[in-house]
XYZ file of C-alpha atoms in Angstrom:
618
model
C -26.217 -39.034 -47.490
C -28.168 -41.825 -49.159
C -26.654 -43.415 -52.281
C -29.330 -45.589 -54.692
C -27.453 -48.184 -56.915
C -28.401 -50.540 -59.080
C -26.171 -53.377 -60.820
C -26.447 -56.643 -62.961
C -24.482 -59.399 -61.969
C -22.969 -61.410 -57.989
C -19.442 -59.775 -58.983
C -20.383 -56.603 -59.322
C -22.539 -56.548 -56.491
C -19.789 -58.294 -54.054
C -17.150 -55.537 -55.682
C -19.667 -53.098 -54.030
C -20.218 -54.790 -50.947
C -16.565 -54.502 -50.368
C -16.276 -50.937 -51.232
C -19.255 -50.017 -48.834
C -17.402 -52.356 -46.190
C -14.153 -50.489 -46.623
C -16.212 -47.271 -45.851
C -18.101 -48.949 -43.076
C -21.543 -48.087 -45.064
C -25.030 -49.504 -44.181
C -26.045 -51.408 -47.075
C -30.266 -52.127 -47.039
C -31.315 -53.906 -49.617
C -33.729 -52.545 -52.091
C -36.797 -55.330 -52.712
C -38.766 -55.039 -55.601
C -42.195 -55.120 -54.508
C -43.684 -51.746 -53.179
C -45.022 -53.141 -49.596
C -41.809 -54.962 -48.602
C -40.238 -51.814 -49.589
C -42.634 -49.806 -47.277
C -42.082 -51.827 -44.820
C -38.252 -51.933 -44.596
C -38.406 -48.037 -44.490
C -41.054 -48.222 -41.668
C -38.538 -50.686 -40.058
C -35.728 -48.234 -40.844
C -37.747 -44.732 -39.545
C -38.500 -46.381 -36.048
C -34.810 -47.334 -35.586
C -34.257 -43.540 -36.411
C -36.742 -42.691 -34.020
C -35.225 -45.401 -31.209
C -31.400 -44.034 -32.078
C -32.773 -40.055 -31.706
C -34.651 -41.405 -28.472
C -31.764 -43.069 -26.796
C -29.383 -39.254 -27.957
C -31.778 -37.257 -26.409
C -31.582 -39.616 -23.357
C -27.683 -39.552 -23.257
C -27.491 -35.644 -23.914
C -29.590 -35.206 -21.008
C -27.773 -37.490 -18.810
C -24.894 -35.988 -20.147
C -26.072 -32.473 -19.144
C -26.677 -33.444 -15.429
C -22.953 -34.918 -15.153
C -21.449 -31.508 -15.930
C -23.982 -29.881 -14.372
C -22.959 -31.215 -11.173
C -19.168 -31.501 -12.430
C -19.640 -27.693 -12.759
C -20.886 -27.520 -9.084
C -18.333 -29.211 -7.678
C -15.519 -28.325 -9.582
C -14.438 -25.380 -7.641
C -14.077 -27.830 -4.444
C -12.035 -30.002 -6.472
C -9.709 -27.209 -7.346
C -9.429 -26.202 -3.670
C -8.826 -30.051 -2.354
C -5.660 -30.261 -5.312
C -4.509 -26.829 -4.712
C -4.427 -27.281 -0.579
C -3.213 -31.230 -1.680
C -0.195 -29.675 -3.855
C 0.370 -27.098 -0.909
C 0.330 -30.064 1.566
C 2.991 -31.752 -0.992
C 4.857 -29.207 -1.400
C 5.660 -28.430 2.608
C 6.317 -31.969 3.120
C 8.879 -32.211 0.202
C 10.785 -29.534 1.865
C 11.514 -32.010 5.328
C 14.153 -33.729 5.658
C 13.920 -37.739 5.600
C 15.534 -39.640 8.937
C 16.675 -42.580 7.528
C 17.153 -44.448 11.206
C 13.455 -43.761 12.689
C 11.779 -43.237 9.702
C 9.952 -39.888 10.232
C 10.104 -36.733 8.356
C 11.753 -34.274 10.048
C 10.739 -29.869 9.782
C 12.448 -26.872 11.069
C 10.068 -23.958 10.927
C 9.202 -20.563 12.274
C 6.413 -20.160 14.442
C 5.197 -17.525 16.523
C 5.340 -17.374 20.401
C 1.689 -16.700 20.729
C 0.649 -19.354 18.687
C 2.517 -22.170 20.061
C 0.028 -23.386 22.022
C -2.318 -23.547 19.101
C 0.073 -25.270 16.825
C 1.315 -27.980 20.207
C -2.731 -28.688 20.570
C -3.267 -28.803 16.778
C -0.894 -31.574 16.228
C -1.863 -33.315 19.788
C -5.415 -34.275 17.684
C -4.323 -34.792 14.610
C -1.848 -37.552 16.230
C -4.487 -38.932 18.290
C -7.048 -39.236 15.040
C -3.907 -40.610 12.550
C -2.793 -42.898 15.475
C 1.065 -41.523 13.999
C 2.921 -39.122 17.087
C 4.285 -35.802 16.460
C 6.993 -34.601 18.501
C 7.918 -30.751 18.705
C 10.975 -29.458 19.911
C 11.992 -25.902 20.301
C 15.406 -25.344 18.990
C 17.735 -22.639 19.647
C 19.338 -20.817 16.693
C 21.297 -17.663 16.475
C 19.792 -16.668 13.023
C 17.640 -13.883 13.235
C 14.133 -14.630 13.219
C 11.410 -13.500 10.596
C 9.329 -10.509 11.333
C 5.378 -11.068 11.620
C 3.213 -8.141 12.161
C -0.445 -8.604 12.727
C -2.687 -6.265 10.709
C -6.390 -5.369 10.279
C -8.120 -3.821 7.346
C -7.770 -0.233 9.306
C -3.817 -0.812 9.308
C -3.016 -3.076 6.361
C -2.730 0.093 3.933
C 0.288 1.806 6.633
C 1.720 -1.117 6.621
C 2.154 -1.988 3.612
C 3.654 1.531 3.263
C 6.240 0.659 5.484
C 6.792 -2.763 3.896
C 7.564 -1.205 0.853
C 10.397 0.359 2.175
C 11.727 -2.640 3.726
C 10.272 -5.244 6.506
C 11.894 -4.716 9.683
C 13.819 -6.854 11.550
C 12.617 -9.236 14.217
C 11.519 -6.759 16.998
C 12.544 -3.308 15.556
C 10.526 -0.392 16.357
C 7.861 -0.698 13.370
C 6.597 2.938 11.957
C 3.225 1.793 11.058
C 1.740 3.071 14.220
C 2.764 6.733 13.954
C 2.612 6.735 9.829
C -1.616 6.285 10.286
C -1.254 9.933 12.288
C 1.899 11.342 10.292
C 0.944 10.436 6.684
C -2.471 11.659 6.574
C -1.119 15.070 8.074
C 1.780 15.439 5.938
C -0.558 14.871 2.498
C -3.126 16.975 4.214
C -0.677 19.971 4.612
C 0.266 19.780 0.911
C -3.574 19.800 0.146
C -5.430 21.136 2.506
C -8.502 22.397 0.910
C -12.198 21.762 2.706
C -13.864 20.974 -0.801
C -11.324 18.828 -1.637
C -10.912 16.748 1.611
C -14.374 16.520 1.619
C -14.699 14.973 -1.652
C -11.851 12.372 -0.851
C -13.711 11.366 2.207
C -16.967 10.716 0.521
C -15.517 8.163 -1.983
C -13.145 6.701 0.812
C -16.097 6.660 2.826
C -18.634 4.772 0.599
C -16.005 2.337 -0.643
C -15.787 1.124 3.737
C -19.311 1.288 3.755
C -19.556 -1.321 0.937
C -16.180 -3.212 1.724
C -18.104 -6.217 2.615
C -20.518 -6.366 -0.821
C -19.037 -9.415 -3.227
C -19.111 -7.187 -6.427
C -16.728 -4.610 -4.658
C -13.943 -7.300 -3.546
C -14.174 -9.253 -6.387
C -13.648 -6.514 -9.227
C -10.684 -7.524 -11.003
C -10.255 -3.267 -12.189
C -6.454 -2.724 -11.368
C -6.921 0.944 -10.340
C -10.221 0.290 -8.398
C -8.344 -2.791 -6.463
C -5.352 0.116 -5.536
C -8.163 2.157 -4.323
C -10.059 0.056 -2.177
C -7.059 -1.469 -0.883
C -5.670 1.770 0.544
C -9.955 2.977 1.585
C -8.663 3.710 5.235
C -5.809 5.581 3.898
C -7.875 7.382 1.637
C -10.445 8.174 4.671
C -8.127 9.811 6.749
C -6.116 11.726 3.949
C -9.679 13.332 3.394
C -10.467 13.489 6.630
C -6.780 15.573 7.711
C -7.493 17.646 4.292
C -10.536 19.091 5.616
C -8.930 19.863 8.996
C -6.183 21.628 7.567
C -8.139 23.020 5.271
C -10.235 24.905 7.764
C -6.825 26.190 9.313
C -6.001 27.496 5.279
C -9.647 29.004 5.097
C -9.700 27.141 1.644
C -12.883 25.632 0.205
C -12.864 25.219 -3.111
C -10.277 28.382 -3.370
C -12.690 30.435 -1.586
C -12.563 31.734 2.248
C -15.365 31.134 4.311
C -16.532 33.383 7.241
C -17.134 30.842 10.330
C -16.705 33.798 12.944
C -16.482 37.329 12.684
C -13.132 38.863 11.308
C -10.478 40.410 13.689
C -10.508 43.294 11.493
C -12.136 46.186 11.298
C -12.343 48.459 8.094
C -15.178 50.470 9.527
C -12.380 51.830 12.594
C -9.669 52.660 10.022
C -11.803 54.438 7.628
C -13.087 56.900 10.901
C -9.464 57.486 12.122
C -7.979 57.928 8.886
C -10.569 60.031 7.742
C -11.496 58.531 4.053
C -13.278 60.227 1.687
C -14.636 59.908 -1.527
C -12.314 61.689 -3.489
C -9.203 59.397 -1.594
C -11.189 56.568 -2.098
C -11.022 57.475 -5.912
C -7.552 57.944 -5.974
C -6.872 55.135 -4.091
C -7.890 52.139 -5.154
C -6.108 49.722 -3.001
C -6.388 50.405 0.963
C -4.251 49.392 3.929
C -5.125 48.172 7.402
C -2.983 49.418 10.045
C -3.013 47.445 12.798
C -1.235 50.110 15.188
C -4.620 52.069 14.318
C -6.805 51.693 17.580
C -9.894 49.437 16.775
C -8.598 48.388 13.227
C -7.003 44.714 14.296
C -9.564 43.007 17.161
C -7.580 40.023 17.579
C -6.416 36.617 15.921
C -9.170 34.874 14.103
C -10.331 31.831 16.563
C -9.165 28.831 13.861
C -7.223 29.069 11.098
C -6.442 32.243 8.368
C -8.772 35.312 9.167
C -10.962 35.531 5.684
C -9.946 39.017 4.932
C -6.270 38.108 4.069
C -8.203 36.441 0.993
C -9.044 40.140 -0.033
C -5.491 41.207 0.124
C -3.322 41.789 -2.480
C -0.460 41.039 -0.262
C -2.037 37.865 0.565
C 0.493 35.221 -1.323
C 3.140 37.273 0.093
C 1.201 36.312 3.869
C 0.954 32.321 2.740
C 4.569 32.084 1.553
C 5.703 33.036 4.755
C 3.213 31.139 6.795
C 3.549 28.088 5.306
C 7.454 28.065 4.884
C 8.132 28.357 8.785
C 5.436 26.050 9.173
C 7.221 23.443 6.878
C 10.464 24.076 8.730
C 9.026 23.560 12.306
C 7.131 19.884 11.447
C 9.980 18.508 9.782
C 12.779 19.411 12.198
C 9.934 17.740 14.600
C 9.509 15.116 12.648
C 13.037 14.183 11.974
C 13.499 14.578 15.983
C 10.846 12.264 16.513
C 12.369 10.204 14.484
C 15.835 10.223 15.715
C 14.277 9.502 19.479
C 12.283 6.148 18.481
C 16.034 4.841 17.761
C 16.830 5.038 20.981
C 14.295 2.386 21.923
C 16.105 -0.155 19.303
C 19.523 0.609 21.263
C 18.204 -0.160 24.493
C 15.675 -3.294 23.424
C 18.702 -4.500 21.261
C 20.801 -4.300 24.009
C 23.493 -1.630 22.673
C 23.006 1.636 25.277
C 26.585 2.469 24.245
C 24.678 3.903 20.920
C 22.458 6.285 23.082
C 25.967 8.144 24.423
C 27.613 7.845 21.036
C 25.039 8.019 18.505
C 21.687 8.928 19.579
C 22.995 12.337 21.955
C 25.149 13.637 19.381
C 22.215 13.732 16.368
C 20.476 15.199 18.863
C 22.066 17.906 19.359
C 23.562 18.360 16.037
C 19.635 18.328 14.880
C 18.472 20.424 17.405
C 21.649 22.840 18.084
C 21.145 23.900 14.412
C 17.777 23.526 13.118
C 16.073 23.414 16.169
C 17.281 26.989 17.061
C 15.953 27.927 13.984
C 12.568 26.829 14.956
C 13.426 28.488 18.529
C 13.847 31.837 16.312
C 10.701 31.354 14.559
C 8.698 30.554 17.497
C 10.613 33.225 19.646
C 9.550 35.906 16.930
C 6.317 35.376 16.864
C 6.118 35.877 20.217
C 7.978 38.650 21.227
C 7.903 41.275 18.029
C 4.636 43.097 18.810
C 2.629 44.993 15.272
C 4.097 48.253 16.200
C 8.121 46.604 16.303
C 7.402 44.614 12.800
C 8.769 47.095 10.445
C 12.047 46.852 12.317
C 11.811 43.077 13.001
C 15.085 41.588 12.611
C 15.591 39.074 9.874
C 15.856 35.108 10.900
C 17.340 34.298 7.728
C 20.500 36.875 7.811
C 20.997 35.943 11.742
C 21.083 31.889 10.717
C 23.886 32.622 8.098
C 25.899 34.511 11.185
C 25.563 32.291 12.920
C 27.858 29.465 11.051
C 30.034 32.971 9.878
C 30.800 33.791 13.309
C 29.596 37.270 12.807
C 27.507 40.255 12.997
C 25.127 42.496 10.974
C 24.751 46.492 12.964
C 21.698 46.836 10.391
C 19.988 43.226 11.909
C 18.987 43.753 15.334
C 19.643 40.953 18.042
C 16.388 39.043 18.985
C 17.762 38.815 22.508
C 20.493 39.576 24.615
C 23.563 37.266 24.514
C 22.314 35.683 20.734
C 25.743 35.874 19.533
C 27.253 33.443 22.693
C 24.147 31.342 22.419
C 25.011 30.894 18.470
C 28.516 30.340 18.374
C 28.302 27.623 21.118
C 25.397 25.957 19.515
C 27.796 25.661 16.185
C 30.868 24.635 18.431
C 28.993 21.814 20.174
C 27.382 20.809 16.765
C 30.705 20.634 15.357
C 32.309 18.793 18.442
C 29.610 16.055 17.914
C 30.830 14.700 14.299
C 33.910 13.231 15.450
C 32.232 11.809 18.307
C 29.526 10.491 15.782
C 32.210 9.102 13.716
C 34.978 7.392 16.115
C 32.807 6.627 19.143
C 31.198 3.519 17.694
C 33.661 2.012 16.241
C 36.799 2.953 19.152
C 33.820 1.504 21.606
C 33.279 -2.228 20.030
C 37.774 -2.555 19.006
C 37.828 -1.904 22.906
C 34.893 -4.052 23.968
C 36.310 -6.554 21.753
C 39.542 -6.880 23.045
C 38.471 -6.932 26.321
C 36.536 -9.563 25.321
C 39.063 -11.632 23.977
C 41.233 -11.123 27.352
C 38.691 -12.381 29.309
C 37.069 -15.623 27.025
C 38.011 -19.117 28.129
C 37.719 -22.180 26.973
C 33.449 -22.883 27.383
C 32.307 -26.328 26.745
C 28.623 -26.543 25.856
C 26.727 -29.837 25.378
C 24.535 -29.328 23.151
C 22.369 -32.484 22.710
C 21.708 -32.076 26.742
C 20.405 -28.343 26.127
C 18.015 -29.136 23.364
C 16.634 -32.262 25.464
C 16.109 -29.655 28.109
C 14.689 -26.957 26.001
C 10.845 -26.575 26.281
C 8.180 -26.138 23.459
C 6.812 -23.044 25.642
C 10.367 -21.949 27.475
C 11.555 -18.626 26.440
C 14.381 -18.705 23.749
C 18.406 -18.792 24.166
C 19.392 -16.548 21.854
C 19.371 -12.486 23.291
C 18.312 -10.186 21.119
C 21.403 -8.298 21.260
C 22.588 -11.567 18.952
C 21.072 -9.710 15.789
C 22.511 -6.261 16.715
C 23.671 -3.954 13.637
C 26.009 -3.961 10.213
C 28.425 -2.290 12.580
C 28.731 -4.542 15.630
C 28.390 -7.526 13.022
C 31.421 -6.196 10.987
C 30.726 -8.776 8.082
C 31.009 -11.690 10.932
C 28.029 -13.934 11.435
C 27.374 -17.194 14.087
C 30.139 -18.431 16.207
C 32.967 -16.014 14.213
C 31.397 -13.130 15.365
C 32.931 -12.902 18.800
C 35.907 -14.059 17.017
C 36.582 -12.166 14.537
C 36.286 -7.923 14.345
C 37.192 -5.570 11.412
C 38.377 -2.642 12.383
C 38.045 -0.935 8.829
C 34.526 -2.542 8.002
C 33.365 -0.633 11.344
C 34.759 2.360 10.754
C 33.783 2.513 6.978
C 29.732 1.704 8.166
C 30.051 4.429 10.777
C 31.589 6.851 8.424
C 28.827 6.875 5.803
C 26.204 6.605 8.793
C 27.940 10.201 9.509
C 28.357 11.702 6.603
C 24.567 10.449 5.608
C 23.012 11.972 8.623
C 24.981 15.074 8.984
C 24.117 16.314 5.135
C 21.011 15.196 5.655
C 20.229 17.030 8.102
C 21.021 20.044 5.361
C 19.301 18.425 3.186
C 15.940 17.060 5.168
C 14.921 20.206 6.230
C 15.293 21.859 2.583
C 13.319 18.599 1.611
C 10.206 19.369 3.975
C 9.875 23.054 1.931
C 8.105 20.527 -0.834
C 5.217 20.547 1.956
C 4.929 24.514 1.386
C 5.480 24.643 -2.199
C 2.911 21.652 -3.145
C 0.682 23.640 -0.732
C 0.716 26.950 -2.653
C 0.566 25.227 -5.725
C -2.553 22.921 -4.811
C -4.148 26.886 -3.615
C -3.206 28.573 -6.996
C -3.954 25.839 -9.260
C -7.331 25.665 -7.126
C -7.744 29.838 -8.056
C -6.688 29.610 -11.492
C -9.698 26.792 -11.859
C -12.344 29.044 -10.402
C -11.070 32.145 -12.031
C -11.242 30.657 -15.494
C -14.575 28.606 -15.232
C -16.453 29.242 -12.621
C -16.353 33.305 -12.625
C -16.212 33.317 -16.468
C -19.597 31.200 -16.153
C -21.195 33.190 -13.528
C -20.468 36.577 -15.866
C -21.358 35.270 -18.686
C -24.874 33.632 -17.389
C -25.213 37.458 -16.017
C -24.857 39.166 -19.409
C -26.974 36.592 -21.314
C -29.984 36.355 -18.297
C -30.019 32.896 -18.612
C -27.954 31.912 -15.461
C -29.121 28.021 -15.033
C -28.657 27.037 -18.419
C -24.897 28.699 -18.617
C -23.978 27.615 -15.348
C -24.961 23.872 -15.992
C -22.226 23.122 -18.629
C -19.573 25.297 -16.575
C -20.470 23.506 -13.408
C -20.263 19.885 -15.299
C -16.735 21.415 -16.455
C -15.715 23.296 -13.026
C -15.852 19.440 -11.414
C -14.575 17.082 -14.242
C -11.675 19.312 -13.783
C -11.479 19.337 -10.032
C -11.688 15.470 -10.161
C -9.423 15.076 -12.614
C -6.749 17.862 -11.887
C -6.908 18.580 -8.211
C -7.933 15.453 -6.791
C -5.861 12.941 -8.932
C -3.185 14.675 -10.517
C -3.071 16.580 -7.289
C -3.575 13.959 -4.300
C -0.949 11.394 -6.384
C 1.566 14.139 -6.398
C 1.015 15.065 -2.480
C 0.292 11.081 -1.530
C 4.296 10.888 -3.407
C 6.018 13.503 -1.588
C 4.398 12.776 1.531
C 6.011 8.940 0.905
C 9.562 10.250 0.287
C 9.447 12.667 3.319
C 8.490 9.142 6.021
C 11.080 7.097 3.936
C 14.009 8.889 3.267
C 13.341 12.037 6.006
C 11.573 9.774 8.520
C 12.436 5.988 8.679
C 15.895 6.493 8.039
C 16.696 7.980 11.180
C 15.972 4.727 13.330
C 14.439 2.058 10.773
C 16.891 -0.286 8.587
C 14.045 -2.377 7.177
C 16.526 -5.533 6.202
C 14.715 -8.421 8.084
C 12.436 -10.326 5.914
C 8.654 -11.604 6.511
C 6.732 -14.597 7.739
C 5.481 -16.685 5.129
C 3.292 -19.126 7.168
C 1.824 -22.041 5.868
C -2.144 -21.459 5.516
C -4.537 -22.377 3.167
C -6.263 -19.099 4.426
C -6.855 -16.606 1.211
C -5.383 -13.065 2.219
C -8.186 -10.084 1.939
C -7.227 -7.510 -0.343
């Protein structure tokens, strides 16, 4: 903003000058003749043209400094970050005031001791400062570290969730990558399905390693590509069991020819047209010579999906099924404790504990699976209409009694049953005061025995290796039980009778219900079957056959059938493979941690925080 003024008299015009001072103004002065006025504003216009040069100069310079600011910023970041990291550690040693070092007490692993002894070997050869690493012996229990890959992160993180497992207990992960995928797979078994799950599992592995597909900062997309693997082999167990349902998409599918024959029972039985009119439904008798061939060679035989009796088929099916994997499963799970009692050094648990769940599990409910196996076998087609009735001979069995109109499956079932319920019974109190009557006598005898033990303990650490094996047995981080609220030196010491006896009662009472309860809980894995068939029906029978009708009626069949199929799979997506899959990939997480784990896995250690500047892949 220029200002022009004009004044008569030196103290006005100093008045001015100090105003425009004040205001730090550039004051020209304003001659009277025309060319010393041209050429002060010649003067002035290449001083604007030297200031705009020397700008433009600066901007540019300017420009290149956060250019290259920009480029290396990231660096920078890194260097303060792994600098504040570095910090950090080292404010967490422990100052020796008399030889002047810092002094750390961390976890490391036994494999990598080496690494770590040779790491610090060079770095106190190139500092010219000496590092000296002791191994010390400690009673605590260690940390748990468990080396994954990007094929077993997802199952173990499943288990993690549950709880991280102490130092050397049997970890799950390797049988949840079989047992999840089949468990979700027999909730929603369908071919279609599966096959659909696969594919998008499948293409997010196959571009795993693309920038654009880490990097996407999408919450649900990062939940999906973390568990891809998962997600692979859910598909992939869907379509397996979904070839055993004869389920794609809802419909049946004829691989190989059906064991039954119509054509046989309509020439025996004589059909004509007039039956066949009042007759609308027909039956298949399988005592008919010729009618039944023989069982289908995988999987449901496609004609059941023409019955009208054919829910009635599934229901049963499917609920024995359910019944036989999870008294297997529980089993299973009951017989990978028994490698914690002997690697933790307490075998007294495999006579007290481990033996009688066994055969409280398997007296009970695995005769029940022994019935349903046992019928299948041995009640021929023409016996089934006088089959006995597993269900009426289970509840006999804890009644101590007899039906006249339930036939015996065998002879001497009655003896078999009531001992089965005697020895399950005689195994609670043994589950309950074995334990606990076992440690208040090992104690004592204990306490008879100790003497007074001197132990030097600055000679033992000067003596203790970087690489020897450690001091402390395993059997030092045994259970709640043996601990009885005792920890270090006072456990040998001290021993609470009650505490031991209160863990070991609710141990009891928790498996012996659950038992009950467990195998009730595994019937989720038929109902969320039938559901995930019926919803799958309901779906075709109310867009897909309403569009192939109505595209038959009008005579244009691709231009009806392209909305209905755009529906038919927005609604297969969205229903059956989300709402679906979550609801199966739930269940099949309650049955491994509250059906499963629980049987041999306490999950109360705690991880392995390492110090690395490494950035974990998600």
């Amino acid at each position: 903003m220029t200002f022009l003024i004009s004044y008569w008299g030196e103290q006005i015009g100093q008045k001015i000058r100090k105003i425009t001072d004040c205001f730090h103004c550039h004051v020209f002065p304003f001659p009277e003749q025309g060319d010393a006025r041209r050429a002060v504003l010649q003067q002035l216009q290449q001083q604007s043209l030297e200031l705009q040069e020397v700008l433009g100069e600066t901007e540019r310079f300017l420009s290149q400094v956060l250019g290259r600011v920009q480029r290396l910023l990231p660096p920078w970041q890194v260097q303060m970050r792994k600098m504040k990291a570095v910090y950090l550690a080292l404010n967490q040693c422990s100052v020796s005031a008399t030889h002047k070092c810092l002094i750390a007490e961390a976890w490391c692993a036994t494999r990598d001791l080496p690494t770590l002894q040779q790491a610090l070997q060079e770095s106190s050869s190139e500092a010219g400062v000496s590092a000296v690493v002791h191994r010390i012996p400690c009673r605590d229990m260690p940390p748990t570290l468990i080396r994954t890959t990007r094929f077993t992160a997802s199952f173990q993180g499943i288990v993690d969730a549950y709880g991280v497992g102490r130092y050397q207990e049997v970890n799950p992960a390797p049988y949840t990558i079989i047992t999840f995928p089949f468990l979700f797979a027999v909730m929603f078994g369908d071919v279609g399905h599966g096959l659909l799950m696969f594919l998008f599992a499948l293409a997010m592995v196959l571009a795993e390693d693309q920038p654009g597909v880490k990097m996407a900062q999408n919450e649900i997309w990062r939940t999906f590509f973390g568990g891809r693997y998962l997600l692979l082999l859910m598909g992939l167990f869907s379509i397996y069991t979904g070839f055993i349902y004869n389920e794609c998409f809802s419909r049946a599918t004829a691989i190989f020819p059906s064991g039954w024959s119509v054509a046989a029972m309509a020439n025996q039985s004589g059909w004509s047209d007039a039956f066949l009119a009042e007759h609308p439904l027909l039956a298949l008798d399988p005592n008919v010579t010729g009618v039944f061939l023989g069982p289908y060679p995988f999987g449901i035989d496609p004609v059941w999906s023409l019955a009208v009796n054919h829910l009635s088929f599934l229901n049963s099916f499917k609920m024995k099924m359910s019944v036989i994997l999870g008294v297997t499963h529980m089993a299973f799970g009951v017989v990978l404790g028994i490698f914690n009692h002997v690697h933790f050094g307490q075998r007294h648990r495999l006579l007290l504990e481990t033996l009688p769940e066994l055969v409280f599990l398997l007296g009970l409910f695995g005769y029940l699976v022994f019935l349903v196996v046992y019928k299948w076998l041995r009640v021929s087609v023409a016996g089934a209409a006088s089959a006995p009735s597993i269900l009426i001979h289970f509840i006999n069995m804890f009644l101590f009694s007899s039906s006249p109109t339930n036939r015996l499956l065998f002879p001497g079932q009655e003896v078999v049953q009531a001992t089965l319920v005697v020895l399950a019974l005689a195994t609670v109190p043994v589950l309950l005061l074995g334990t606990p009557l076992f440690l208040r006598w090992q104690h004592r005898r204990r306490r008879r025995h100790a003497g007074p033990q001197p132990v030097e303990a600055g000679e033992d650490e000067e003596k203790t290796g970087l690489l020897d094996p450690p001091d402390a047995p395993a059997s030092g981080w045994g259970s709640d039980e043996e601990k009885a609220g005792c920890s270090g030196d006072q456990e040998e010491d001290k021993f609470v009778l009650s505490e031991v006896f209160m863990h070991q009662a609710i141990h009891t009472i928790e498996f012996c219900l659950g038992c009950i309860s467990n195998t009730a809980s595994y019937l989720r894995l038929w109902a969320l079957s039938l559901a995930h068939a019926q919803l799958s029906e309901v779906l075709w029978a109310m867009v897909m056959r309403v569009g192939l009708r109505l595209g038959r009626e009008m005579g244009v069949v691709a231009v009806v059938l392209v909305p209905v199929f755009a529906a038919f799979a927005v609604l297969t997506v969205a229903i059956l493979l989300v709402m679906e899959g979550l609801s199966a990939f739930l269940h099949a997480l309650r049955l491994h941690w509250v059906e499963f784990q629980n049987k041999f896995y306490s999950g109360t250690g705690y991880k392995l925080n390492p110090f690395t500047f490494t950035v974990e892949d998600e």
